[in-house]
Coordinates of C-alpha atoms in Angstrom, one line a residue:
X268 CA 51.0 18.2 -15.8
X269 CA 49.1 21.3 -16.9
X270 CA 47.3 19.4 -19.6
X271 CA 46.4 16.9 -16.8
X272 CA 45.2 19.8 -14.2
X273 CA 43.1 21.6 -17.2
X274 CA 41.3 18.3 -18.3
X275 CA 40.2 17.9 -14.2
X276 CA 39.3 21.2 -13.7
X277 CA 37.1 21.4 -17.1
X278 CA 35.8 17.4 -16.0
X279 CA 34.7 19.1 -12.4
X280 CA 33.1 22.2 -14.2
X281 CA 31.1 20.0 -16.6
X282 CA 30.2 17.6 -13.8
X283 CA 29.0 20.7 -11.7
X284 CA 27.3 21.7 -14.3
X285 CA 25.3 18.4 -14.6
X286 CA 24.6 18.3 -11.0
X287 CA 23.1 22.0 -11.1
X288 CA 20.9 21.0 -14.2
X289 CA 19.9 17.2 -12.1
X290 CA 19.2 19.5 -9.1
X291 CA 17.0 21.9 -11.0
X292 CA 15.0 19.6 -12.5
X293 CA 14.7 17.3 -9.3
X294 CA 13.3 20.7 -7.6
X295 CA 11.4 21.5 -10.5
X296 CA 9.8 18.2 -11.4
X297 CA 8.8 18.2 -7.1
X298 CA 6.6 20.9 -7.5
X299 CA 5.2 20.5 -10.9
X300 CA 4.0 17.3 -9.5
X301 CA 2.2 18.5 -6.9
X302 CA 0.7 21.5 -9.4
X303 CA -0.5 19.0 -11.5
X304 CA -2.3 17.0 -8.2
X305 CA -3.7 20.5 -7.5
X306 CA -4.9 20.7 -11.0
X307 CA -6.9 17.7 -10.7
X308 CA -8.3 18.3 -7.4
X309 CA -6.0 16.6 -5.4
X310 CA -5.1 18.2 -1.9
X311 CA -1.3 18.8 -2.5
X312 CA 0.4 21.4 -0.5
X313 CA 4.2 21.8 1.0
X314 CA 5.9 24.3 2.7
X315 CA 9.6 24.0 0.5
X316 CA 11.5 22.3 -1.5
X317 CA 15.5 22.4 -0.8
X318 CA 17.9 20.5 -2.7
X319 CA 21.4 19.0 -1.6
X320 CA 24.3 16.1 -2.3
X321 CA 26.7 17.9 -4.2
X322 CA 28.3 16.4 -6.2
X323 CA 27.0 12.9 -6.5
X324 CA 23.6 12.8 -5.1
X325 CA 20.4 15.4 -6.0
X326 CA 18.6 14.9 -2.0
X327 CA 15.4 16.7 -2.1
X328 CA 13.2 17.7 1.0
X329 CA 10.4 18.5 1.2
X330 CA 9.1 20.1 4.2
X331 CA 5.5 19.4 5.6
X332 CA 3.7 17.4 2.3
X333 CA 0.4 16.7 2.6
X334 CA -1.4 14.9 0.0
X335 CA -5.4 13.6 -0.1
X336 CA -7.0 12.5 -3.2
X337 CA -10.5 14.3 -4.4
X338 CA -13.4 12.8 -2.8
X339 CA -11.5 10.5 -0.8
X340 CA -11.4 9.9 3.1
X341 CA -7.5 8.9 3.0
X342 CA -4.9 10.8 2.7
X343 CA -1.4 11.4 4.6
X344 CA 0.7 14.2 5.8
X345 CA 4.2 14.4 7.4
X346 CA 6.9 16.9 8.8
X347 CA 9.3 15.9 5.8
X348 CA 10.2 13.7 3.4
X349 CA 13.6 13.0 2.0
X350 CA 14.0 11.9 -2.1
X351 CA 17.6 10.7 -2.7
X352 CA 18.8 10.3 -6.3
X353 CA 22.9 9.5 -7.7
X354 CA 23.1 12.8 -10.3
X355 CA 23.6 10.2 -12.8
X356 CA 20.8 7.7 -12.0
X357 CA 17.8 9.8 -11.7
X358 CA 15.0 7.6 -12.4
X359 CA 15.6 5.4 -9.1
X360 CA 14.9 7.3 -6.0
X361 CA 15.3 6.5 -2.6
X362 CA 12.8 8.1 0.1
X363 CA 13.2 8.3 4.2
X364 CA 10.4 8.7 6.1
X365 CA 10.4 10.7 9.1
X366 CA 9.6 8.5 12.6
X367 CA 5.9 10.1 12.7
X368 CA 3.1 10.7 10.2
X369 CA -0.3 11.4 9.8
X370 CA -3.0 9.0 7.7
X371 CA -6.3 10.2 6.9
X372 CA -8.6 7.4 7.1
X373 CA -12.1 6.5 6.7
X374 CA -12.3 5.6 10.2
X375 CA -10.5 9.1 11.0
X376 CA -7.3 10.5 11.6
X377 CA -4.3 7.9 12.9
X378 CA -0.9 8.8 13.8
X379 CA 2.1 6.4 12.5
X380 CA 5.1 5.9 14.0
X381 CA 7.9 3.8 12.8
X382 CA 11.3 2.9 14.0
X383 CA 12.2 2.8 10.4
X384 CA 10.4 3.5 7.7
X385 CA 12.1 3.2 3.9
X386 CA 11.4 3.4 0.5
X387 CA 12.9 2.9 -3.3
X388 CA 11.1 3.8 -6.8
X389 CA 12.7 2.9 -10.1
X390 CA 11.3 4.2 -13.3
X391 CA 11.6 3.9 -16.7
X392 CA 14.6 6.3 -18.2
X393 CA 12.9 8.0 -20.7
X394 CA 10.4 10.7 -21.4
X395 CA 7.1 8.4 -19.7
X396 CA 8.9 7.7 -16.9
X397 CA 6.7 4.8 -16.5
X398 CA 6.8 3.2 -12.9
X399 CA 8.8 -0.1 -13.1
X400 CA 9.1 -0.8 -9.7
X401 CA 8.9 0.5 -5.9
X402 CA 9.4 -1.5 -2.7
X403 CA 8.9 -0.3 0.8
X404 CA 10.1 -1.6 4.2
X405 CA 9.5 -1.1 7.5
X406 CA 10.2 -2.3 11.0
X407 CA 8.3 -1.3 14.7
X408 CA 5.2 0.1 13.3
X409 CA 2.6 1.6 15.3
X410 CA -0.7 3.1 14.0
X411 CA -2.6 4.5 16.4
X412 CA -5.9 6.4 15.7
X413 CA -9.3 4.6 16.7
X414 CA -7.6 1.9 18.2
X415 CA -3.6 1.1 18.7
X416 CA -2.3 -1.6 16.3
X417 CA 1.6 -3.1 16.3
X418 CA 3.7 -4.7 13.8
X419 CA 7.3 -5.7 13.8
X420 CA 7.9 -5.9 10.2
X421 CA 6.4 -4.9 6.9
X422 CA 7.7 -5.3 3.2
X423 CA 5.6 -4.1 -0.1
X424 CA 6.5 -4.3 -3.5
X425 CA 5.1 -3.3 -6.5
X426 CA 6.3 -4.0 -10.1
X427 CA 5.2 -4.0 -13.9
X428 CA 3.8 -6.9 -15.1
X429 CA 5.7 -7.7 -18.2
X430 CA 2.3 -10.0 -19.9
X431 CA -0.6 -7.8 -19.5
X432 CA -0.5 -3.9 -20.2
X433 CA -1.1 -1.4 -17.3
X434 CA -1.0 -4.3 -15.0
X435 CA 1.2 -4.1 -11.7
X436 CA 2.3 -7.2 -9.4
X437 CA 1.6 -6.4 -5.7
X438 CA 3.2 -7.9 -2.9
X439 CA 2.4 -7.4 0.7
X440 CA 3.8 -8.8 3.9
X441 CA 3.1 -8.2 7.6
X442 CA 4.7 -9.9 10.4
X443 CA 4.2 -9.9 14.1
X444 CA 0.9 -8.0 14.6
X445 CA -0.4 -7.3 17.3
X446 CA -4.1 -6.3 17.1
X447 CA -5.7 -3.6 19.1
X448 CA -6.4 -4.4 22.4
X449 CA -10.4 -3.5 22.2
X450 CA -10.2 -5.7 19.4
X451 CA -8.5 -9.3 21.4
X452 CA -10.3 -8.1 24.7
X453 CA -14.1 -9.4 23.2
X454 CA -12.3 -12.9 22.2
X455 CA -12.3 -15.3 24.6
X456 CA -8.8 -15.9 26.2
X457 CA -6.7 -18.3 24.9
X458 CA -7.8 -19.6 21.6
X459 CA -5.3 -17.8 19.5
X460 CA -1.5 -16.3 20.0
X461 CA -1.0 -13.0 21.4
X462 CA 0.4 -12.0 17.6
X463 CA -1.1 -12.7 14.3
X464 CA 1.8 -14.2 12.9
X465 CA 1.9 -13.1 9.2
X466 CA -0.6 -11.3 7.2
X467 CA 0.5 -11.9 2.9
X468 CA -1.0 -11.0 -0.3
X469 CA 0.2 -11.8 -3.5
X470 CA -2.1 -10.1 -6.4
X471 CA -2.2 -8.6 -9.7
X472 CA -3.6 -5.4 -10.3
X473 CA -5.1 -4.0 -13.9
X474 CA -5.3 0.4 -14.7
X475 CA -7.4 1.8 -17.5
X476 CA -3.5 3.5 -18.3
X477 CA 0.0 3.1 -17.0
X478 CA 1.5 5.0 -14.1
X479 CA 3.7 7.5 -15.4
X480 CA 4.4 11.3 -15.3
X481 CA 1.0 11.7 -17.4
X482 CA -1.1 10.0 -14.8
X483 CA -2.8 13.4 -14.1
X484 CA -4.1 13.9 -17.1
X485 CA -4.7 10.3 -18.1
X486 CA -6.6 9.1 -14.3
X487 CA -5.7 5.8 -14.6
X488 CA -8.4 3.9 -12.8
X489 CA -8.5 0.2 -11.4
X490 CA -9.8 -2.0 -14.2
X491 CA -9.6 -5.2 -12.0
X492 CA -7.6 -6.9 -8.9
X493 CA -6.8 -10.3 -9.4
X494 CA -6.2 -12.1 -5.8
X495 CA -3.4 -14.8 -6.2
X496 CA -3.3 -15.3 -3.0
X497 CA -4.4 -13.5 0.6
X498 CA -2.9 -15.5 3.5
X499 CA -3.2 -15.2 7.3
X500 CA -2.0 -17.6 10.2
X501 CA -3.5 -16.9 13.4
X502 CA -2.4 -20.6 15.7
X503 CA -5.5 -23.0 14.8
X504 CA -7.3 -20.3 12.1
X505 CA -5.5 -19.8 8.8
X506 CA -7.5 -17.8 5.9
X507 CA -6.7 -18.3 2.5
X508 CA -8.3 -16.0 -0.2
X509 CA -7.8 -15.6 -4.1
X510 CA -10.1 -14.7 -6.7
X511 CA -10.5 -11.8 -8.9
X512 CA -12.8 -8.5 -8.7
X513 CA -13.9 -5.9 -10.5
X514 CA -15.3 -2.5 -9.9
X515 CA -19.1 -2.2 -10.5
X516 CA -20.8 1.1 -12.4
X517 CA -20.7 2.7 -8.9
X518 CA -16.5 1.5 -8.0
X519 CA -17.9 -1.4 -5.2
X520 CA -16.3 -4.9 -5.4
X521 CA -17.8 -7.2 -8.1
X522 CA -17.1 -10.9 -8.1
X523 CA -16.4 -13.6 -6.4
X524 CA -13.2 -15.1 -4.0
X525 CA -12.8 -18.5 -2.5
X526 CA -12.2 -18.7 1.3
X527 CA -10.5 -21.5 2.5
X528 CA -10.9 -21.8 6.0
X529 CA -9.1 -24.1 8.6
X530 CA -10.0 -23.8 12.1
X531 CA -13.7 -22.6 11.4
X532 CA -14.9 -23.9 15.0
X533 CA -12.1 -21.8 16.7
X534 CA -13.2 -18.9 14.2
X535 CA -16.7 -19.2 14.6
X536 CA -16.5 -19.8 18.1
X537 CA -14.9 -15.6 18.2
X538 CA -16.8 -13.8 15.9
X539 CA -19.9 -15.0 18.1
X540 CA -18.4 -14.4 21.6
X541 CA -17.0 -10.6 20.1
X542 CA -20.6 -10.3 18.4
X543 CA -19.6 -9.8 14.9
X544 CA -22.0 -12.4 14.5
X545 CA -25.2 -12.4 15.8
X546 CA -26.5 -15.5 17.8
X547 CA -28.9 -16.4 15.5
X548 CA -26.8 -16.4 12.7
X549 CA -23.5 -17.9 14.8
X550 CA -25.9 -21.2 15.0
X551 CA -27.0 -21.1 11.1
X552 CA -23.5 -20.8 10.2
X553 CA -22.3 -23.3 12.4
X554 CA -24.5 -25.9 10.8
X555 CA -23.7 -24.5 7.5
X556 CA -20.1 -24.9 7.8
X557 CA -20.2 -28.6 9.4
X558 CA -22.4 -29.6 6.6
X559 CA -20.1 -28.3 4.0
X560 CA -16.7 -29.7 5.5
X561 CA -17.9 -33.0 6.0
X562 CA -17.2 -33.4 9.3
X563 CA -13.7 -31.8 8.6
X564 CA -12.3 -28.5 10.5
X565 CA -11.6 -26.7 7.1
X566 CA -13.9 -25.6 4.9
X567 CA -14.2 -23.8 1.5
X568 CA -16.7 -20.9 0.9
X569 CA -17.6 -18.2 -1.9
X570 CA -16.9 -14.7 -0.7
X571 CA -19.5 -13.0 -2.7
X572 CA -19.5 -9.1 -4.1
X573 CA -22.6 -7.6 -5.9
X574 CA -24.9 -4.9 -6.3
X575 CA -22.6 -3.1 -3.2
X576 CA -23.0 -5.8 -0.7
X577 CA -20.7 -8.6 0.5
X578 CA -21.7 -12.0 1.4
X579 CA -19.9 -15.2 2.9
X580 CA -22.0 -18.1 1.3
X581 CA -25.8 -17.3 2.0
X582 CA -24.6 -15.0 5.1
X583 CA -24.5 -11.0 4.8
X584 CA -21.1 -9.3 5.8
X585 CA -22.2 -5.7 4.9
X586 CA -21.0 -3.3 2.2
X587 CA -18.8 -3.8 -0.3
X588 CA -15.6 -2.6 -0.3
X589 CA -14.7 0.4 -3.2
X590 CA -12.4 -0.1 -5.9
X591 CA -13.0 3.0 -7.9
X592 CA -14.3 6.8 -6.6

């Protein structure tokens, strides 16, 4: 019996002493992240880091992060966020969300709330800790800033792509959105469902090097974005994208995506009544599209993205989107 008491008590102390070195260097390795953001020019401030989940679990929180890359006009801030670790699993983590954030955007600051708001990142268990994979999930999601948008569900992915180096699968789905009500209130009434069923992207993204704990040194940039597939069902209009882009010398969109387009009447039909489109070029389309679908209501058109500009066959859209800063 006293052989069998003394090998428990020495397995407790060594498994306390485990948890105080995975605690230590769960705190540690918090901050020294956000050092090296600093170092690189990142906005990356927090107001503590405390540590608990004796004896299993290392739960970090950190109170009040805020974090904005350099030159950027996103970035995000919240009250906490909870990192959740078993002592002996530390590469996959576990993060909780408070019910309210902040987002930086380039159309300016926007508050979201969620009813739920979850999160898991695995990495690699050695020295690189190289991302393998993360997910996110979300349910009864508001983002309210310039305008108020709704969506019941939401479920992101991202994970290594095992055939190309530095290449990450992204996956993306939205459910039950509800747009913002300046938005529906220029559409006429009645062409399309209260809700945007689902918004999905399947893609494949490229870096100039991997995502690991040497990212701030190494920068890995966005070397292309490979569009599988970007789907959307709105009743009679469904959108179907895929293509691949690169960044230009300047980071905007280079290349070139195919748009299939059912429903381009109904489609058409709002972007002139809400004036996205002008008259004059609501009329050119119009014939453009009829000729091209043969008399069909789908129609297939090149997306075009050069010298900083987007097009939709012959018909300007406005800037390109960025890619790289």
């Amino acid at each position: 019996m006293r052989a069998l008491i003394a090998v428990i008590v020495v397995a407790f102390a060594a498994w306390s002493g485990w948890w105080f070195v995975a605690s230590k260097a769960g705190r540690t390795g918090a901050g020294a992240t956000f050092e090296a953001l600093q170092a690189q020019g990142w906005t990356a401030r927090h107001k503590g880091i405390a540590v608990q989940g004796f004896p299993n679990r290392v739960d970090l929180t950190i109170t009040e992060p805020e974090i904005a890359p350099p030159m950027s006009a996103w970035g995000w801030k919240a009250p906490f966020v909870q990192l959740f670790a078993l002592s002996y699993k530390p590469w996959h983590i576990i993060a909780a969300f408070p019910t309210l954030q902040s987002l930086q955007t380039p159309l300016g600051e926007a508050q979201l709330q969620a009813g739920r708001l979850q999160a898991s990142l695995v990495v690699t268990p050695d020295s690189s800790l190289a991302l393998s994979r993360a997910q996110i999930a979300g349910e009864a999601l508001s983002l309210e800033g310039a305008g108020t948008w709704l969506v019941d569900a939401l479920a992101a992915a991202v994970h290594q792509n095992a055939a190309e180096m530095n290449a990450y699968d992204l996956g993306l789905t939205l459910t039950g959105i509800t747009p913002d009500p300046a938005v529906t209130s220029l559409m006429p009434q009645g062409l399309l469902p209260e809700k945007l069923p689902v918004l999905h992207l399947d893609a494949l993204a490229g870096f100039t090097a991997p995502l690991d704990r040497h990212a701030a040194d190494t920068r890995p940039e966005l070397t292309h974005l490979t569009l599988r597939e970007l789907r959307s069902e709105w009743g009679p209009v469904k959108l179907h994208l895929s293509g691949r882009l690169v960044p230009d010398a300047d980071g905007f969109a280079e290349g070139s995506l195919q748009l299939r387009l059912e429903g381009a009447a109904t489609l058409i039909e709002i972007l002139g009544a809400s004036g996205a489109i002008a008259q004059k070029d609501m009329r050119n389309l119009s014939f453009a599209v009829k000729a091209m679908s043969g008399g069909n209501d789908f129609v297939t058109l090149p997306l075009n993205f050069a010298r900083g500009r987007m097009t939709l066959a012959l018909f300007p859209l406005g800037p390109a989107p960025r890619l790289r800063y």
